Tab-separated table of C-alpha atoms in Angstrom:
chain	number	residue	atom	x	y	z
H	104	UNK	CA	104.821	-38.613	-44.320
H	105	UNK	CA	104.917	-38.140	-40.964
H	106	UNK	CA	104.303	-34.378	-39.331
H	107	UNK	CA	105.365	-34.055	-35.290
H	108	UNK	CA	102.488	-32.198	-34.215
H	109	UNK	CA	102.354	-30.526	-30.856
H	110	UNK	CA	99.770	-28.504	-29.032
H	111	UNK	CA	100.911	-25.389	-26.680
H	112	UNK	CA	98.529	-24.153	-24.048
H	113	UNK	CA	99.194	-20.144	-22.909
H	114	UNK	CA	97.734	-21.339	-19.554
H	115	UNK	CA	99.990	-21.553	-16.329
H	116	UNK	CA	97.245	-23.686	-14.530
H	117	UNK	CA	98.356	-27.166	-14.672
H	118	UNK	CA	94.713	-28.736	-14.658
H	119	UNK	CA	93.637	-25.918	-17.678
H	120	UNK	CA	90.852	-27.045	-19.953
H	121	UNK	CA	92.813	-25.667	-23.026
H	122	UNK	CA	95.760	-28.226	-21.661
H	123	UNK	CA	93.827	-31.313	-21.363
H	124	UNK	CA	91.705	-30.640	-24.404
H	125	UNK	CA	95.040	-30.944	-26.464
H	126	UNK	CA	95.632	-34.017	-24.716
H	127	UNK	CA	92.638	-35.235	-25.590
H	128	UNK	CA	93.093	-34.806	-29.498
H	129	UNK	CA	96.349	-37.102	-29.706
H	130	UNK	CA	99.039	-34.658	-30.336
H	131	UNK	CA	102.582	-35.737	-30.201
H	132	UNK	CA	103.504	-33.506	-27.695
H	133	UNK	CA	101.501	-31.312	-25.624
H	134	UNK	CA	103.042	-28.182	-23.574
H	135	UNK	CA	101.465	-25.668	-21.297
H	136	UNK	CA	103.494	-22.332	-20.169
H	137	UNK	CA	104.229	-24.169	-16.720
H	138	UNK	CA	106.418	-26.359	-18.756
H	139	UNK	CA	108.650	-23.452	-19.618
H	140	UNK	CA	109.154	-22.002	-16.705
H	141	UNK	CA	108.938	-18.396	-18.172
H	142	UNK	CA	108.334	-15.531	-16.531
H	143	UNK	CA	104.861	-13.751	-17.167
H	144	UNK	CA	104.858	-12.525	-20.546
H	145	UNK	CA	104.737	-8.641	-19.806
H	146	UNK	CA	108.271	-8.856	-18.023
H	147	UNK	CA	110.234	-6.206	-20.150
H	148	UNK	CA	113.741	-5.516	-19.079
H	149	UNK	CA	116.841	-3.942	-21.410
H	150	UNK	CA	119.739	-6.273	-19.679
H	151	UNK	CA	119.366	-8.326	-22.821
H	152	UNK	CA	118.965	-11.393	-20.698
H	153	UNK	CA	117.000	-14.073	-21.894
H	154	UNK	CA	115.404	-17.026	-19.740
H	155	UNK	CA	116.430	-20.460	-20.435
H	156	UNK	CA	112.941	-21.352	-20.694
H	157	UNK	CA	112.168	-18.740	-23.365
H	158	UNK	CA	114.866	-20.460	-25.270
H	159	UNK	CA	112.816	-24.020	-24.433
H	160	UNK	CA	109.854	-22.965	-25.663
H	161	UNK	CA	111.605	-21.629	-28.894
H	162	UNK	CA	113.180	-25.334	-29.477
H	163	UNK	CA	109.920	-26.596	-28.843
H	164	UNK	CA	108.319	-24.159	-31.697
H	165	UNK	CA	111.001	-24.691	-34.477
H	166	UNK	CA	111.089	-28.952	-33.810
H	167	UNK	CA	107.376	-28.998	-34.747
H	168	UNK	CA	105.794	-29.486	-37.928
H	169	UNK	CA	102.585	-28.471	-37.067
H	170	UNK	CA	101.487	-26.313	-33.827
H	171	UNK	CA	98.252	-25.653	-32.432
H	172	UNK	CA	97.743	-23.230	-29.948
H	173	UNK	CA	94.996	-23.030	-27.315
């Protein structure tokens, strides 16, 4: 059986070590927050507004079997 495993970096830099060192391992996919587009992660407004990249990165989350964070 085959598991989709994918790799998220929490770093914005797009030349991070965490990022590359998931590259290195093989995953299937491999995502860092710049992929997202999100806005920083202490952002807390009551409009109830969601970013369409928030709602990326939660696609991204449920389609994997496996994640690995770094």
């Amino acid at each position: 059986m085959e598991h989709n495993i994918v790799g998220i970096s929490f770093s914005h830099a797009k030349n991070s070590m965490n990022t590359r060192g998931l590259k290195l391992m093989g995953f299937d996919d491999v995502y860092d927050m710049s992929d997202f587009n999100m806005p920083i992660c202490n952002k807390n407004s009551a409009d109830g507004r969601v970013a369409q990249g928030v709602n990326k990165f939660i696609d991204k989350l449920v389609d994997a079997d496996i994640l690995v964070f770094a």
